[in-house]
PDB file of C-alpha atoms in Angstrom:
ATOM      1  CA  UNK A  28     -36.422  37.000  20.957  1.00 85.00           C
ATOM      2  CA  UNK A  29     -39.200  34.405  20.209  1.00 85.00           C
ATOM      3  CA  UNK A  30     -37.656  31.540  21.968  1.00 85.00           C
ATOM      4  CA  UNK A  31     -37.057  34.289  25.251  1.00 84.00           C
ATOM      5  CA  UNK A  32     -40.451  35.250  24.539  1.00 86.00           C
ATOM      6  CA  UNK A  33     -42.311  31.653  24.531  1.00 85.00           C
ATOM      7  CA  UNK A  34     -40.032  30.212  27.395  1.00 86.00           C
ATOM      8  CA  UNK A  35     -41.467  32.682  29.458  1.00 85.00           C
ATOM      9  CA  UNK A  36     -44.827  32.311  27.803  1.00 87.00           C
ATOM     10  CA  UNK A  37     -45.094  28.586  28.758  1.00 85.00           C
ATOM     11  CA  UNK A  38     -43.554  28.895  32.267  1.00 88.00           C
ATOM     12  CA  UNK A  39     -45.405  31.815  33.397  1.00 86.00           C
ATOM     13  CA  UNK A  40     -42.928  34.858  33.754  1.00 90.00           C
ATOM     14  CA  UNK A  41     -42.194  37.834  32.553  1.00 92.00           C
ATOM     15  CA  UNK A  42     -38.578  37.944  32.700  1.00 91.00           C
ATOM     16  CA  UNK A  43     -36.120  35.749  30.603  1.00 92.00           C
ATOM     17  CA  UNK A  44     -32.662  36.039  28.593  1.00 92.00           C
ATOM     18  CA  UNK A  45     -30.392  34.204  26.651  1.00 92.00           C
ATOM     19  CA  UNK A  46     -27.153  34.932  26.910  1.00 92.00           C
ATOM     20  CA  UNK A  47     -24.565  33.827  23.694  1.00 91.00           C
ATOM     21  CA  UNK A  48     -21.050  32.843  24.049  1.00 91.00           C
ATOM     22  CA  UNK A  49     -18.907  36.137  22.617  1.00 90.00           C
ATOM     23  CA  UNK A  50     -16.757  35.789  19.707  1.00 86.00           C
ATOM     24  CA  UNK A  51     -13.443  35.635  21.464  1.00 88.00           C
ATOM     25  CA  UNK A  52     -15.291  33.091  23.609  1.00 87.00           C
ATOM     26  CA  UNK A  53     -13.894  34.884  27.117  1.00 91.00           C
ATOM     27  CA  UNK A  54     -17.265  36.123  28.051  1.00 93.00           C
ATOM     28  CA  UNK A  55     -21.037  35.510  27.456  1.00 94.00           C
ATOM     29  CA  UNK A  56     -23.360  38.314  26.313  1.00 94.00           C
ATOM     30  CA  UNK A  57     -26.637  39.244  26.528  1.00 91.00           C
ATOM     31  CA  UNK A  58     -28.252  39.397  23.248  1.00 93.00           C
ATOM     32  CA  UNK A  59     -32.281  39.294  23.982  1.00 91.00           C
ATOM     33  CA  UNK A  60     -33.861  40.167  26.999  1.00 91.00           C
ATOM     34  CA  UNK A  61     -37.853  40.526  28.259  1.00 91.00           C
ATOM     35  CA  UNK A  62     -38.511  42.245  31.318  1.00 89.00           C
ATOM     36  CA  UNK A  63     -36.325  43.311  33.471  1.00 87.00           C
ATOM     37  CA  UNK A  64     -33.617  42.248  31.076  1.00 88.00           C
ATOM     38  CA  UNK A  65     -34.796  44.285  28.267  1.00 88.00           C
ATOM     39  CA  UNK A  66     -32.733  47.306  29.102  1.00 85.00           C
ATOM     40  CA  UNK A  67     -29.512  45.098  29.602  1.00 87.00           C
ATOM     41  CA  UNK A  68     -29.207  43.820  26.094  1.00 89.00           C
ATOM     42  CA  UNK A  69     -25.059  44.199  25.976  1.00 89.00           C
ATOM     43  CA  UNK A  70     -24.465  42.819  28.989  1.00 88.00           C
ATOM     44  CA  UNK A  71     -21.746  40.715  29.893  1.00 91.00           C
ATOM     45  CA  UNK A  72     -20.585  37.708  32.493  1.00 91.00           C
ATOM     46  CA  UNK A  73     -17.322  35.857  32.898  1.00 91.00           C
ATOM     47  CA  UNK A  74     -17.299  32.385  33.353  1.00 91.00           C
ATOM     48  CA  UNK A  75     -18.897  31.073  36.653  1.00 90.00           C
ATOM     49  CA  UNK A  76     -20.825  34.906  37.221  1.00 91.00           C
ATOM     50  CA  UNK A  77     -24.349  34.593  37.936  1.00 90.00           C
ATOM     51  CA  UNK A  78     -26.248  32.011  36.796  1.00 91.00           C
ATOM     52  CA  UNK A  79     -25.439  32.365  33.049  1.00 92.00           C
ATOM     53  CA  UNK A  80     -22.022  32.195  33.474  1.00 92.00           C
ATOM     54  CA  UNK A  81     -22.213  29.163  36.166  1.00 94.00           C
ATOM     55  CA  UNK A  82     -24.349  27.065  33.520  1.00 94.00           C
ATOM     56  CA  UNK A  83     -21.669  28.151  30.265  1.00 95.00           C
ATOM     57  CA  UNK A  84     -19.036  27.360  32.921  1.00 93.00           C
ATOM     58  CA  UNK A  85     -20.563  23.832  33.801  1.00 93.00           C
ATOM     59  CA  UNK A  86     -22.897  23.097  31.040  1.00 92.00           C
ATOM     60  CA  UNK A  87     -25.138  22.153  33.377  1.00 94.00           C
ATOM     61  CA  UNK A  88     -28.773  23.777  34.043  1.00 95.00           C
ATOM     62  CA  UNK A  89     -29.648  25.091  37.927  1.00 94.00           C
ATOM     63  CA  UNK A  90     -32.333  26.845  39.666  1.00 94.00           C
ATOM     64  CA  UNK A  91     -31.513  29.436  42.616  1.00 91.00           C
ATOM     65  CA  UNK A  92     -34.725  29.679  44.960  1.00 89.00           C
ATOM     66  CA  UNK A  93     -33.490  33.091  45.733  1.00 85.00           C
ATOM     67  CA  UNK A  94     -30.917  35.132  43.579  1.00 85.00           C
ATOM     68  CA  UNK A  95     -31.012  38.118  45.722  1.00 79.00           C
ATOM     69  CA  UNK A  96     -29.242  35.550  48.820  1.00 80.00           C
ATOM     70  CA  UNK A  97     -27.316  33.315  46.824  1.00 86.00           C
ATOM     71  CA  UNK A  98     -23.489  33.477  46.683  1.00 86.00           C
ATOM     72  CA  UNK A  99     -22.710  32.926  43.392  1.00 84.00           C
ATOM     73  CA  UNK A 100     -24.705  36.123  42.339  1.00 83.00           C
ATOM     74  CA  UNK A 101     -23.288  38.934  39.945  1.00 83.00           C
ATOM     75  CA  UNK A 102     -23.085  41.829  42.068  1.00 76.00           C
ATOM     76  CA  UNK A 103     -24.351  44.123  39.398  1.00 73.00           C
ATOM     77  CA  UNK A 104     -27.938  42.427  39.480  1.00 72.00           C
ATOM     78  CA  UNK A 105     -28.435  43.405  43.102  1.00 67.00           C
ATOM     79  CA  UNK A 106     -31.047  45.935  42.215  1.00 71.00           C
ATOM     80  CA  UNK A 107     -32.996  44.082  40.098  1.00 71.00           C
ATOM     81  CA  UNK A 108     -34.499  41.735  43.356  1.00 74.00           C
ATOM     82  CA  UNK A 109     -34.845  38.846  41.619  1.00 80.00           C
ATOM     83  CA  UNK A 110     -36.002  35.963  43.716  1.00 85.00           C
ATOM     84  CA  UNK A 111     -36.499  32.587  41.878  1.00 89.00           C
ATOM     85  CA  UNK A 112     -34.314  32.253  38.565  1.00 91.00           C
ATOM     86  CA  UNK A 113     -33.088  29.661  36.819  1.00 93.00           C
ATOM     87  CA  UNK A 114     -30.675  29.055  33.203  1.00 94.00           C
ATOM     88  CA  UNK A 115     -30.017  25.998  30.611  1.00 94.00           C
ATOM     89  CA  UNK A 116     -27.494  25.282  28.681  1.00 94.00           C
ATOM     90  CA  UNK A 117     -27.811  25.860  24.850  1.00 91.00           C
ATOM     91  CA  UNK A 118     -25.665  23.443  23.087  1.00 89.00           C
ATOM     92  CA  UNK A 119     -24.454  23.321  19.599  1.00 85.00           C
ATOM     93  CA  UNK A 120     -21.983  20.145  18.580  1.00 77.00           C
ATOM     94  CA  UNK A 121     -20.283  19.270  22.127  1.00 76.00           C
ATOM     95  CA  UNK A 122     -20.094  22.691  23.259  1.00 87.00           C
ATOM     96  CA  UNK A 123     -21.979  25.255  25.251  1.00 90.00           C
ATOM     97  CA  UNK A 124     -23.044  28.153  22.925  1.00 88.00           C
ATOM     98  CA  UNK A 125     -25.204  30.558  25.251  1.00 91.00           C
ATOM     99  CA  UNK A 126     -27.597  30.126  28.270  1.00 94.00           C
ATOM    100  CA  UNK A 127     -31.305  30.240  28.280  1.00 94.00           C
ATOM    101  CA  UNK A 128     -32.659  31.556  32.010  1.00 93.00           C
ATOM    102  CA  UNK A 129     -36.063  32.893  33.056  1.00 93.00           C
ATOM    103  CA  UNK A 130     -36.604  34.559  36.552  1.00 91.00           C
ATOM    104  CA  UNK A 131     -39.074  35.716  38.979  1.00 89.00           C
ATOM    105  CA  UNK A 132     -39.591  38.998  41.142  1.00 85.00           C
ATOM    106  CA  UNK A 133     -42.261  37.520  43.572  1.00 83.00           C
ATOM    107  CA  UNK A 134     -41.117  35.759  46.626  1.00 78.00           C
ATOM    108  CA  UNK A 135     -44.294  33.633  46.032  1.00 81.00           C
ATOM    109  CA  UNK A 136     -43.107  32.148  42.886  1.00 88.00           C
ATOM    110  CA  UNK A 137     -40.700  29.200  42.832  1.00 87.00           C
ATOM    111  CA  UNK A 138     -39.121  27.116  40.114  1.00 91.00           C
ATOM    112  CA  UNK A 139     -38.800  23.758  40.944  1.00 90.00           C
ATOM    113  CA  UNK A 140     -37.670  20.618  38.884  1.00 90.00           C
ATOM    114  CA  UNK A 141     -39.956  19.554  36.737  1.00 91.00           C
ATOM    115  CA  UNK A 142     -39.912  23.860  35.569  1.00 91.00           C
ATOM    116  CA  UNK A 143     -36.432  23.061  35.116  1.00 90.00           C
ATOM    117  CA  UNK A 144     -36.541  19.989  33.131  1.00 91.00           C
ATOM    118  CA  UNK A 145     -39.549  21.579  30.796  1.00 90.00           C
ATOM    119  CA  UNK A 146     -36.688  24.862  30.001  1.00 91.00           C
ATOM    120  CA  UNK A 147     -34.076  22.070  29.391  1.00 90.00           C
ATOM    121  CA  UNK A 148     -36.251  20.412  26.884  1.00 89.00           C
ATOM    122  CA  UNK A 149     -37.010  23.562  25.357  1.00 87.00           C
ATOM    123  CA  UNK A 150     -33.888  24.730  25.092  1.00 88.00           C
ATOM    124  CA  UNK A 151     -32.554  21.557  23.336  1.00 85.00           C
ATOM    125  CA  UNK A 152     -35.355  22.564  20.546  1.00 83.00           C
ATOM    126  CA  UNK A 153     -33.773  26.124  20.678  1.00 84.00           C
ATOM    127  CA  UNK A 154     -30.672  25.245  20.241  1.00 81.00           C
ATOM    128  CA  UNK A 155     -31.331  23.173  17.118  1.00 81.00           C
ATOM    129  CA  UNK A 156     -33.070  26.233  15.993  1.00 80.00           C
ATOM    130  CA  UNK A 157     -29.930  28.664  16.733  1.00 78.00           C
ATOM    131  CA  UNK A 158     -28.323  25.853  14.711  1.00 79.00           C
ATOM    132  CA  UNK A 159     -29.981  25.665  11.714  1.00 82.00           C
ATOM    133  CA  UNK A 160     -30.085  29.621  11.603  1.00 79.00           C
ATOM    134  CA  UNK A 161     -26.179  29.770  12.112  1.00 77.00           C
ATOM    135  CA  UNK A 162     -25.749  27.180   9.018  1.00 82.00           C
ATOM    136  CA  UNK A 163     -28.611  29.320   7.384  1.00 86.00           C
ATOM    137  CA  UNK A 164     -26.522  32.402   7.654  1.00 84.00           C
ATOM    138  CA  UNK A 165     -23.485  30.540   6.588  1.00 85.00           C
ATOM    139  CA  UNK A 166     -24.781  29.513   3.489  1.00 91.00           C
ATOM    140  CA  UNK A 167     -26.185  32.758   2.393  1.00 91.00           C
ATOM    141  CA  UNK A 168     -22.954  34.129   2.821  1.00 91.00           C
ATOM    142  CA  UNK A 169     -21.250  31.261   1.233  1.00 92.00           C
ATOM    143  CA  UNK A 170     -23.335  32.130  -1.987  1.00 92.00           C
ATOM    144  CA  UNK A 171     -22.762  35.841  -1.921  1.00 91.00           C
ATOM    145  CA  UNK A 172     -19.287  35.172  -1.681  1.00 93.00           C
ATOM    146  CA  UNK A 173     -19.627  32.835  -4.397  1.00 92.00           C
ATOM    147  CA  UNK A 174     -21.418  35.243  -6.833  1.00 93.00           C
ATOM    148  CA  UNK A 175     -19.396  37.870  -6.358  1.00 93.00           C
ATOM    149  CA  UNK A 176     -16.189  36.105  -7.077  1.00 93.00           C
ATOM    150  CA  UNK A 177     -18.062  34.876 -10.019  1.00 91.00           C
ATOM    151  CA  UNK A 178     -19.144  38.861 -10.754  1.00 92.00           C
ATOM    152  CA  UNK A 179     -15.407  39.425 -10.245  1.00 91.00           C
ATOM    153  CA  UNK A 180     -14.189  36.915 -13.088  1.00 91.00           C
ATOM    154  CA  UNK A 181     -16.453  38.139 -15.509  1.00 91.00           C
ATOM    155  CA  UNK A 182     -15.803  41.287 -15.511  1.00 91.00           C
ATOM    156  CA  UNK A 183     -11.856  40.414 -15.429  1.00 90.00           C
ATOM    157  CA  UNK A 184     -12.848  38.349 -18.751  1.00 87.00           C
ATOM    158  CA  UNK A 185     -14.635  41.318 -20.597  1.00 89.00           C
ATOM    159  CA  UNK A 186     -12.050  43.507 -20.092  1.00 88.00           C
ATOM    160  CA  UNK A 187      -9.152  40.924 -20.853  1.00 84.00           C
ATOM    161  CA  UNK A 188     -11.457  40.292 -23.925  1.00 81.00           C
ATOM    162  CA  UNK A 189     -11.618  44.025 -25.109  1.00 83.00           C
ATOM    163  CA  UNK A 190      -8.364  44.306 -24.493  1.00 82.00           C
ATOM    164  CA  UNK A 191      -7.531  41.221 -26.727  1.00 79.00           C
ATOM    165  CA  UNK A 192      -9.662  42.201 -29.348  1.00 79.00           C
ATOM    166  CA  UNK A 193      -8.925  45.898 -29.389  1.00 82.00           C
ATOM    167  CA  UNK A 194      -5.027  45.502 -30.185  1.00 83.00           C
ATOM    168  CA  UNK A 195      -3.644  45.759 -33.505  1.00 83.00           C
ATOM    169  CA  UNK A 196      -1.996  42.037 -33.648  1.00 85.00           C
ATOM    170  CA  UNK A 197      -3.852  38.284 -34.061  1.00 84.00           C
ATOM    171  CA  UNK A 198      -3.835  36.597 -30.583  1.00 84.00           C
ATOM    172  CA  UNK A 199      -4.633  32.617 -30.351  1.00 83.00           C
ATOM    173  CA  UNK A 200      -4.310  30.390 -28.140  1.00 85.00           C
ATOM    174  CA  UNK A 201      -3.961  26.152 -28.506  1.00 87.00           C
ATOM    175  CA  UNK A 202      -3.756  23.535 -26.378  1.00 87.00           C
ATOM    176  CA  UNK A 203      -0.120  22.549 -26.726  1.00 84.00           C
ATOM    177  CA  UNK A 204      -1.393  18.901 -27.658  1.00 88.00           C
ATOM    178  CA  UNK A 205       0.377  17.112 -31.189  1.00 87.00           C
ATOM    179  CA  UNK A 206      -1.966  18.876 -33.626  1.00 86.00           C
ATOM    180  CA  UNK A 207      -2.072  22.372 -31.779  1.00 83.00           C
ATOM    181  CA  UNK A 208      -5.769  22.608 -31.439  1.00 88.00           C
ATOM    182  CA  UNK A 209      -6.602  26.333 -31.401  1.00 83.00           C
ATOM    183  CA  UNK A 210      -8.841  27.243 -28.372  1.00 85.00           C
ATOM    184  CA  UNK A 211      -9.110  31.207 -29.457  1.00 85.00           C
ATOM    185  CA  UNK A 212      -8.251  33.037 -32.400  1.00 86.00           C
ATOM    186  CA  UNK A 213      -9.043  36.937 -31.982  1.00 85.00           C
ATOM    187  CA  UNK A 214     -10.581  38.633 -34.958  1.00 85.00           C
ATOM    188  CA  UNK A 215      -8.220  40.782 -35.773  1.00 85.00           C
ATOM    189  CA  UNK A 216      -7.232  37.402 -37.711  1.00 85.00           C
ATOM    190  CA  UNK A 217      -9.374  38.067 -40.844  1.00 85.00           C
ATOM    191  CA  UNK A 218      -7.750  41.744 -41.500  1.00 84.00           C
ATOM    192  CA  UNK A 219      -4.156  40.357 -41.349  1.00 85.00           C
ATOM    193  CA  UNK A 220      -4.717  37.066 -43.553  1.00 87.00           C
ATOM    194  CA  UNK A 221      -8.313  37.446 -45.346  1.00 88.00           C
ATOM    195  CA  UNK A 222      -9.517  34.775 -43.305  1.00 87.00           C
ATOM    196  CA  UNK A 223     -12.035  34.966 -40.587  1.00 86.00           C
ATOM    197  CA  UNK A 224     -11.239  33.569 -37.050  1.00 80.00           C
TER     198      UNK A 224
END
């Protein structure tokens, strides 16, 4: 939302999106929207639909002077009116991950190239952002997968360890090396020879 948000900020619209490539990678989804885009968080385009799924399809960034006119158009935008719209790639390794776009409603107001080159620069920045919040996410759940696993085995070693020490019979353990070095040697030990562990 912040990188929608000061897009549109610092080229003077209301309107903006980024669309993110869906898991199963056949479609691209809306996942934050200002504007008129606000109600169509959800929202999904194929591969060469709209502008969003022209620049995922061709990784390449484009303006359309007027949406409402052009060809390549997703049918179910035709009530929004949008006029002057445009959408960047956002790239992560060598792929495209989502699409960055901001749009006009007034007839008046027309991107033009050097709009287009300031959203591409931006959106490089944002997509080193999205980046580094993906690996952020990663690693947090890399830990918490980590401690619990490491919750898991010591619990499994206090109860093996009750168990062990609970049962009526000595239990050791060596290392199997010339001198059998003993590793464990359960208490119950000292009740069966006189000697402690």
């Amino acid at each position: 939302q912040t990188i929608t948000s000061q897009a549109a900020q610092m080229l003077n619209t209301k309107h903006g999106f980024i669309y993110l490539v869906a898991p199963d990678g056949s479609e691209i989804e809306l996942k934050t929207g200002m504007g008129k885009f606000t109600d169509l968080i959800g929202f999904r385009l194929k591969q060469g639909e709209g502008i969003g799924g022209r620049v995922w399809l061709s990784g390449e960034p484009l303006i359309v002077h007027d949406y409402h006119a052009w060809e390549g158009r997703s049918i179910q935008f035709d009530e929004m009116c949008f006029r002057s719209a445009m959408g960047v790639p956002l790239v992560s390794g060598s792929g495209v991950i989502g699409v960055l776009g901001l749009a006009h409603l007034q007839s008046n107001k027309v991107y033009d190239n050097d709009d287009l080159e300031l959203l591409k620069r931006f959106a490089q920045l944002a997509s080193i952002a999205l980046d580094n919040a993906r690996l952020y996410t990663l690693s947090r759940q890399e830990l918490a997968e980590r401690k619990r696993i490491a919750d898991a085995l010591q619990t499994a070693q206090e109860k093996y360890r009750r168990l062990v020490e609970q049962i009526p019979a000595a239990i050791y353990l060596d290392l199997g090396d010339d001198y059998s070095t003993k590793t464990y040697i359960s208490p119950q030990i000292e009740k069966i020879s006189g000697y402690p562990a």
